[in-house]
Amino acid sequence: MNRARKLFGAVALTTALALTAACGASTDGSGATNAKDVKLRMTVWTSNEDQLELFDTIAAAYRAKHPEVSSITFESLPFEDYNTTLTTQIAGGNAPDLAWMGDLSRDLIASDALVGLTDKLKATDGWQYGDLEASATKEFTRDGTLYAYPFSTSPFALYVNTDLLAKAGQKIDPKNLTWDQVAAAGAAVHSTTGKAGFVVRDFDYKSWNTLATVWTGFGATAWSADGKKCTFTSPEMEQAFTFLHDAAFKTKAMPGPGTTADFFAGDAAFTVAQVSRSSLLTDKFKYALYPLPAGPAGRHAVIGQAGVGVLATSKHKDQATDFLAYLTNPANSEKLAQFFPPPRKSLLTGAKLAADNKVLTAAQLQEAVVDQLPNAVTLPNHTSPAEIAQRGKTALDAMWKADADVPAVLKSVCAAIEPILAK
Amino acid sequence: MAGLTRTPDASRAPTGARDTVTRVASTRDSSKPPFWTNRRRDVLAGYLFIAPQLAGVVLFVLIPVGLAIWYSLSDWNVFTGEQTFVGVDNYAALAADSQLPSVLWATAVFCAGVVILNIGLGLLLAVLLNRRFRGATFFRTLFFSPVVVSVVAWTLVWGFLLQDNGGVNGLLGAIGITGPNWLQHGDTAMVSVIITQVIRSVGVNMVLFLAALQGVPSHLYEAARIDGAGSRVMFTRITLPLISPTVLLTSIITIVGALQSFAQIAVLTSGGPELSTTVLVYYVFQQAFEFNDIGYGSTLALMLLSFVMLLTLLQWQLRRKWVFHEQ
């Protein structure tokens, strides 16, 4: 009986191994599967139906020319959990073929987790690699190779609720607007109407990297150009945070911690937000859009970027890269530009961007997008972005008290993040 | 067995053949008893009944714990899938982690607050609602209803209510009190997290205590009353001892539940301000899934597991001293 059981076990094990080997034989040594039934998956953080419909349309046109690609799926992941979900998928062996990426890009590039795109894009007929704006590709480039196409390069701008300003009797000069003037007008709006003055959208006293839209105007940076040294303790940064602290606790120009005010619902006089957020504007109030105000260091421009790249773990790297080249060719870039400010110089004119924009004029888009891009800096980006963000936030929490010691808190920020920068 | 010598089949066989069958059967009987005895059938049935649960334990407890042990000994680059064996490096990192003392303190404060309030309020509500009065059923439903609400939805609503310009401070303002900025200061943030958690989950303990209270024989109270015992004495000498098994049960599940509370922290405070509400389970999530340090996250998870096991074991051992039916 025991012998029979052992024999049965051995047969079952051998059969299972043989079946596994047979199944595994469908993949070749390079990890690429039989290219007759390619299913591509791309993770995105949008759930906007119009945007997804456009992607599906482009994908359908691609599949018509490439019958070997049986499906292209766009998987919407919530923005708040996007990085966590994507890395969990990668760690779990369920990585998508293509992925949108924001601040995770540095880690992915540093880990060789992305496929280099430059050669493929340059070799694609009519793709026009030289059309890409240099400031837009910088963030996703290493050693001359582009690892993610910057499909959305959206400058931050100042949205103004002109109705609220009028109610508070405030006038601003958009040509010579400074942060101090914004704070003064914001404080007046708050004291007169009870509404908020200026809001840095998405900051919410947590996402401190968005404050780069302010501190860049003060000449400050979060860390040195090589990313190794924390520069939160610089006099420029101290001046910037003193301005923000005063706005939150002294003049009340900025809503304090724990108070929400949505500009797009009419709750604030000003907000700093990306131009791509203009789709949130409604006819509830009259508005204007200007480039970011000047700080003590002069005018400045900051962009928030999103790229799309091909994961090195994809079983269909070639097909995924080919689809990415198609998705971002000049014709499709023009279609995508209605939602995402493009990195192509040929599309970067106010008139072209305004063609599909329902709320902003050509002049506004020329001033707030096109004129800003060449000299714009990106939000602070580094490897280990989540850890830096969290450690920095923990230290900066001490800043958001009325009696905060600004220089001491900034010093604690450096103490918290410098070990991570130095890694 | 013995019956095989006179089976109907054997009796229908020719005489010579019948003799042979009888002889063979007799030989088999004596040398090899049948495999499927009643005892074996019962054992198999038992195993089949517990098989789904056993499979669940193996798949969702033993294998994950085993993997966590393996991951805690590795450095895992999640972007490339490379795993490097690092021995006890992640365990050494525990000692060097400057944030860990604050995290453990926040965990202890959170658990103590939740457990004391949850059991105390649960018992108080159960005692009050165990009496017969008009509307008792309504109040039982009222206090139990938050349990069925999604924890994320519940916490999101409380997040709005506890804002500086939220509903709670609005109510306080209506009676002339200036409320604190609940979620922005360490002490009030922890109090806020504890209270929202207790309000949501106290209904479970209340129901368990209600069931236990209704199982206490009424003649004991009658006898005590005849002997002149007051309410306090009856509660401490009769009620508490007789419901002590339920107190043990609720204390175990409340402590384990408190140590596992994650969504409340993630949604309400994200562990802040500073590290005031960063409890261990949230810290595990941060390290493993936000900072992508699966190795260190697994080490912290194993530490959490050992805390849960130790506390449960401690309570189980201490039951002999205070749980009534065990004496």
mmCIF file with all atom_site columns, C-alpha atoms in Angstrom, chain B residues 75-170:
data_model
loop_
_atom_site.group_PDB
_atom_site.id
_atom_site.type_symbol
_atom_site.label_atom_id
_atom_site.label_alt_id
_atom_site.label_comp_id
_atom_site.label_asym_id
_atom_site.label_entity_id
_atom_site.label_seq_id
_atom_site.pdbx_PDB_ins_code
_atom_site.Cartn_x
_atom_site.Cartn_y
_atom_site.Cartn_z
_atom_site.occupancy
_atom_site.B_iso_or_equiv
_atom_site.pdbx_formal_charge
_atom_site.auth_seq_id
_atom_site.auth_comp_id
_atom_site.auth_asym_id
_atom_site.auth_atom_id
_atom_site.pdbx_PDB_model_num
ATOM 1  C CA . ASP B 1 75  ? 16.431  43.095 0.861   1.00 0.00 ? 75  ASP B CA 1
ATOM 2  C CA . TRP B 1 76  ? 13.883  43.203 -1.929  1.00 0.00 ? 76  TRP B CA 1
ATOM 3  C CA . ASN B 1 77  ? 14.129  45.673 -4.787  1.00 0.00 ? 77  ASN B CA 1
ATOM 4  C CA . VAL B 1 78  ? 10.482  45.781 -5.756  1.00 0.00 ? 78  VAL B CA 1
ATOM 5  C CA . PHE B 1 79  ? 11.167  47.550 -9.041  1.00 0.00 ? 79  PHE B CA 1
ATOM 6  C CA . THR B 1 80  ? 13.382  44.806 -10.419 1.00 0.00 ? 80  THR B CA 1
ATOM 7  C CA . GLY B 1 81  ? 12.223  41.853 -8.330  1.00 0.00 ? 81  GLY B CA 1
ATOM 8  C CA . GLU B 1 82  ? 15.761  41.164 -7.056  1.00 0.00 ? 82  GLU B CA 1
ATOM 9  C CA . GLN B 1 83  ? 15.956  39.689 -3.568  1.00 0.00 ? 83  GLN B CA 1
ATOM 10 C CA . THR B 1 84  ? 19.192  39.626 -1.629  1.00 0.00 ? 84  THR B CA 1
ATOM 11 C CA . PHE B 1 85  ? 19.654  37.643 1.569   1.00 0.00 ? 85  PHE B CA 1
ATOM 12 C CA . VAL B 1 86  ? 20.763  40.094 4.269   1.00 0.00 ? 86  VAL B CA 1
ATOM 13 C CA . GLY B 1 87  ? 20.520  37.906 7.363   1.00 0.00 ? 87  GLY B CA 1
ATOM 14 C CA . VAL B 1 88  ? 19.455  39.811 10.478  1.00 0.00 ? 88  VAL B CA 1
ATOM 15 C CA . ASP B 1 89  ? 20.156  43.276 9.060   1.00 0.00 ? 89  ASP B CA 1
ATOM 16 C CA . ASN B 1 90  ? 16.483  44.209 9.148   1.00 0.00 ? 90  ASN B CA 1
ATOM 17 C CA . TYR B 1 91  ? 16.259  43.127 12.787  1.00 0.00 ? 91  TYR B CA 1
ATOM 18 C CA . ALA B 1 92  ? 19.320  45.237 13.593  1.00 0.00 ? 92  ALA B CA 1
ATOM 19 C CA . ALA B 1 93  ? 17.571  48.152 11.854  1.00 0.00 ? 93  ALA B CA 1
ATOM 20 C CA . LEU B 1 94  ? 14.797  47.933 14.454  1.00 0.00 ? 94  LEU B CA 1
ATOM 21 C CA . ALA B 1 95  ? 17.220  48.976 17.152  1.00 0.00 ? 95  ALA B CA 1
ATOM 22 C CA . ALA B 1 96  ? 18.578  51.826 15.037  1.00 0.00 ? 96  ALA B CA 1
ATOM 23 C CA . ASP B 1 97  ? 15.165  53.167 13.984  1.00 0.00 ? 97  ASP B CA 1
ATOM 24 C CA . SER B 1 98  ? 14.827  56.529 15.717  1.00 0.00 ? 98  SER B CA 1
ATOM 25 C CA . GLN B 1 99  ? 11.103  56.706 14.899  1.00 0.00 ? 99  GLN B CA 1
ATOM 26 C CA . LEU B 1 100 ? 10.208  53.348 16.400  1.00 0.00 ? 100 LEU B CA 1
ATOM 27 C CA . PRO B 1 101 ? 9.952   54.466 20.069  1.00 0.00 ? 101 PRO B CA 1
ATOM 28 C CA . SER B 1 102 ? 7.411   57.144 19.077  1.00 0.00 ? 102 SER B CA 1
ATOM 29 C CA . VAL B 1 103 ? 5.515   54.600 16.995  1.00 0.00 ? 103 VAL B CA 1
ATOM 30 C CA . LEU B 1 104 ? 5.391   52.079 19.850  1.00 0.00 ? 104 LEU B CA 1
ATOM 31 C CA . TRP B 1 105 ? 4.284   54.781 22.284  1.00 0.00 ? 105 TRP B CA 1
ATOM 32 C CA . ALA B 1 106 ? 1.493   55.879 19.916  1.00 0.00 ? 106 ALA B CA 1
ATOM 33 C CA . THR B 1 107 ? 0.480   52.225 19.530  1.00 0.00 ? 107 THR B CA 1
ATOM 34 C CA . ALA B 1 108 ? 0.353   51.721 23.295  1.00 0.00 ? 108 ALA B CA 1
ATOM 35 C CA . VAL B 1 109 ? -1.675  54.905 23.884  1.00 0.00 ? 109 VAL B CA 1
ATOM 36 C CA . PHE B 1 110 ? -4.083  54.072 21.062  1.00 0.00 ? 110 PHE B CA 1
ATOM 37 C CA . CYS B 1 111 ? -4.599  50.490 22.227  1.00 0.00 ? 111 CYS B CA 1
ATOM 38 C CA . ALA B 1 112 ? -5.009  51.454 25.873  1.00 0.00 ? 112 ALA B CA 1
ATOM 39 C CA . GLY B 1 113 ? -7.532  54.156 24.975  1.00 0.00 ? 113 GLY B CA 1
ATOM 40 C CA . VAL B 1 114 ? -9.529  51.969 22.617  1.00 0.00 ? 114 VAL B CA 1
ATOM 41 C CA . VAL B 1 115 ? -9.550  48.915 24.873  1.00 0.00 ? 115 VAL B CA 1
ATOM 42 C CA . ILE B 1 116 ? -10.469 50.725 28.092  1.00 0.00 ? 116 ILE B CA 1
ATOM 43 C CA . LEU B 1 117 ? -13.181 52.844 26.477  1.00 0.00 ? 117 LEU B CA 1
ATOM 44 C CA . ASN B 1 118 ? -14.498 50.073 24.284  1.00 0.00 ? 118 ASN B CA 1
ATOM 45 C CA . ILE B 1 119 ? -14.899 47.543 27.081  1.00 0.00 ? 119 ILE B CA 1
ATOM 46 C CA . GLY B 1 120 ? -15.972 50.085 29.699  1.00 0.00 ? 120 GLY B CA 1
ATOM 47 C CA . LEU B 1 121 ? -18.538 51.799 27.478  1.00 0.00 ? 121 LEU B CA 1
ATOM 48 C CA . GLY B 1 122 ? -19.668 48.510 25.977  1.00 0.00 ? 122 GLY B CA 1
ATOM 49 C CA . LEU B 1 123 ? -20.378 47.128 29.436  1.00 0.00 ? 123 LEU B CA 1
ATOM 50 C CA . LEU B 1 124 ? -22.044 50.329 30.620  1.00 0.00 ? 124 LEU B CA 1
ATOM 51 C CA . LEU B 1 125 ? -24.310 50.471 27.563  1.00 0.00 ? 125 LEU B CA 1
ATOM 52 C CA . ALA B 1 126 ? -25.144 46.777 27.905  1.00 0.00 ? 126 ALA B CA 1
ATOM 53 C CA . VAL B 1 127 ? -26.073 47.172 31.584  1.00 0.00 ? 127 VAL B CA 1
ATOM 54 C CA . LEU B 1 128 ? -28.226 50.218 30.808  1.00 0.00 ? 128 LEU B CA 1
ATOM 55 C CA . LEU B 1 129 ? -29.899 48.661 27.777  1.00 0.00 ? 129 LEU B CA 1
ATOM 56 C CA . ASN B 1 130 ? -30.443 45.319 29.504  1.00 0.00 ? 130 ASN B CA 1
ATOM 57 C CA . ARG B 1 131 ? -33.245 46.914 31.473  1.00 0.00 ? 131 ARG B CA 1
ATOM 58 C CA . ARG B 1 132 ? -36.771 46.939 30.161  1.00 0.00 ? 132 ARG B CA 1
ATOM 59 C CA . PHE B 1 133 ? -37.786 50.430 29.187  1.00 0.00 ? 133 PHE B CA 1
ATOM 60 C CA . ARG B 1 134 ? -39.521 52.123 26.328  1.00 0.00 ? 134 ARG B CA 1
ATOM 61 C CA . GLY B 1 135 ? -37.191 52.546 23.352  1.00 0.00 ? 135 GLY B CA 1
ATOM 62 C CA . ALA B 1 136 ? -34.543 50.052 24.549  1.00 0.00 ? 136 ALA B CA 1
ATOM 63 C CA . THR B 1 137 ? -34.560 48.288 21.169  1.00 0.00 ? 137 THR B CA 1
ATOM 64 C CA . PHE B 1 138 ? -34.167 51.605 19.383  1.00 0.00 ? 138 PHE B CA 1
ATOM 65 C CA . PHE B 1 139 ? -31.117 52.515 21.460  1.00 0.00 ? 139 PHE B CA 1
ATOM 66 C CA . ARG B 1 140 ? -29.576 49.064 20.968  1.00 0.00 ? 140 ARG B CA 1
ATOM 67 C CA . THR B 1 141 ? -29.954 49.500 17.215  1.00 0.00 ? 141 THR B CA 1
ATOM 68 C CA . LEU B 1 142 ? -28.645 53.047 17.415  1.00 0.00 ? 142 LEU B CA 1
ATOM 69 C CA . PHE B 1 143 ? -25.443 52.081 19.219  1.00 0.00 ? 143 PHE B CA 1
ATOM 70 C CA . PHE B 1 144 ? -24.884 48.994 17.081  1.00 0.00 ? 144 PHE B CA 1
ATOM 71 C CA . SER B 1 145 ? -25.561 50.635 13.717  1.00 0.00 ? 145 SER B CA 1
ATOM 72 C CA . PRO B 1 146 ? -22.058 52.225 13.242  1.00 0.00 ? 146 PRO B CA 1
ATOM 73 C CA . VAL B 1 147 ? -20.604 48.690 13.245  1.00 0.00 ? 147 VAL B CA 1
ATOM 74 C CA . VAL B 1 148 ? -22.202 47.983 9.869   1.00 0.00 ? 148 VAL B CA 1
ATOM 75 C CA . VAL B 1 149 ? -20.962 51.222 8.307   1.00 0.00 ? 149 VAL B CA 1
ATOM 76 C CA . SER B 1 150 ? -17.833 50.988 6.142   1.00 0.00 ? 150 SER B CA 1
ATOM 77 C CA . VAL B 1 151 ? -14.853 52.028 8.242   1.00 0.00 ? 151 VAL B CA 1
ATOM 78 C CA . VAL B 1 152 ? -13.495 54.266 5.481   1.00 0.00 ? 152 VAL B CA 1
ATOM 79 C CA . ALA B 1 153 ? -16.807 56.030 4.948   1.00 0.00 ? 153 ALA B CA 1
ATOM 80 C CA . TRP B 1 154 ? -17.206 56.444 8.707   1.00 0.00 ? 154 TRP B CA 1
ATOM 81 C CA . THR B 1 155 ? -13.739 57.909 9.077   1.00 0.00 ? 155 THR B CA 1
ATOM 82 C CA . LEU B 1 156 ? -14.107 60.230 6.081   1.00 0.00 ? 156 LEU B CA 1
ATOM 83 C CA . VAL B 1 157 ? -17.248 61.732 7.577   1.00 0.00 ? 157 VAL B CA 1
ATOM 84 C CA . TRP B 1 158 ? -15.531 62.191 10.938  1.00 0.00 ? 158 TRP B CA 1
ATOM 85 C CA . GLY B 1 159 ? -12.581 63.759 9.133   1.00 0.00 ? 159 GLY B CA 1
ATOM 86 C CA . PHE B 1 160 ? -14.901 66.514 7.888   1.00 0.00 ? 160 PHE B CA 1
ATOM 87 C CA . LEU B 1 161 ? -16.609 66.875 11.243  1.00 0.00 ? 161 LEU B CA 1
ATOM 88 C CA . LEU B 1 162 ? -13.296 67.264 13.076  1.00 0.00 ? 162 LEU B CA 1
ATOM 89 C CA . GLN B 1 163 ? -11.815 69.917 10.775  1.00 0.00 ? 163 GLN B CA 1
ATOM 90 C CA . ASP B 1 164 ? -11.002 73.262 12.321  1.00 0.00 ? 164 ASP B CA 1
ATOM 91 C CA . ASN B 1 165 ? -14.073 74.689 10.597  1.00 0.00 ? 165 ASN B CA 1
ATOM 92 C CA . GLY B 1 166 ? -16.006 71.419 10.831  1.00 0.00 ? 166 GLY B CA 1
ATOM 93 C CA . GLY B 1 167 ? -19.231 70.318 12.451  1.00 0.00 ? 167 GLY B CA 1
ATOM 94 C CA . VAL B 1 168 ? -17.877 69.471 15.901  1.00 0.00 ? 168 VAL B CA 1
ATOM 95 C CA . ASN B 1 169 ? -16.341 72.902 16.393  1.00 0.00 ? 169 ASN B CA 1
ATOM 96 C CA . GLY B 1 170 ? -19.473 74.434 14.892  1.00 0.00 ? 170 GLY B CA 1
#
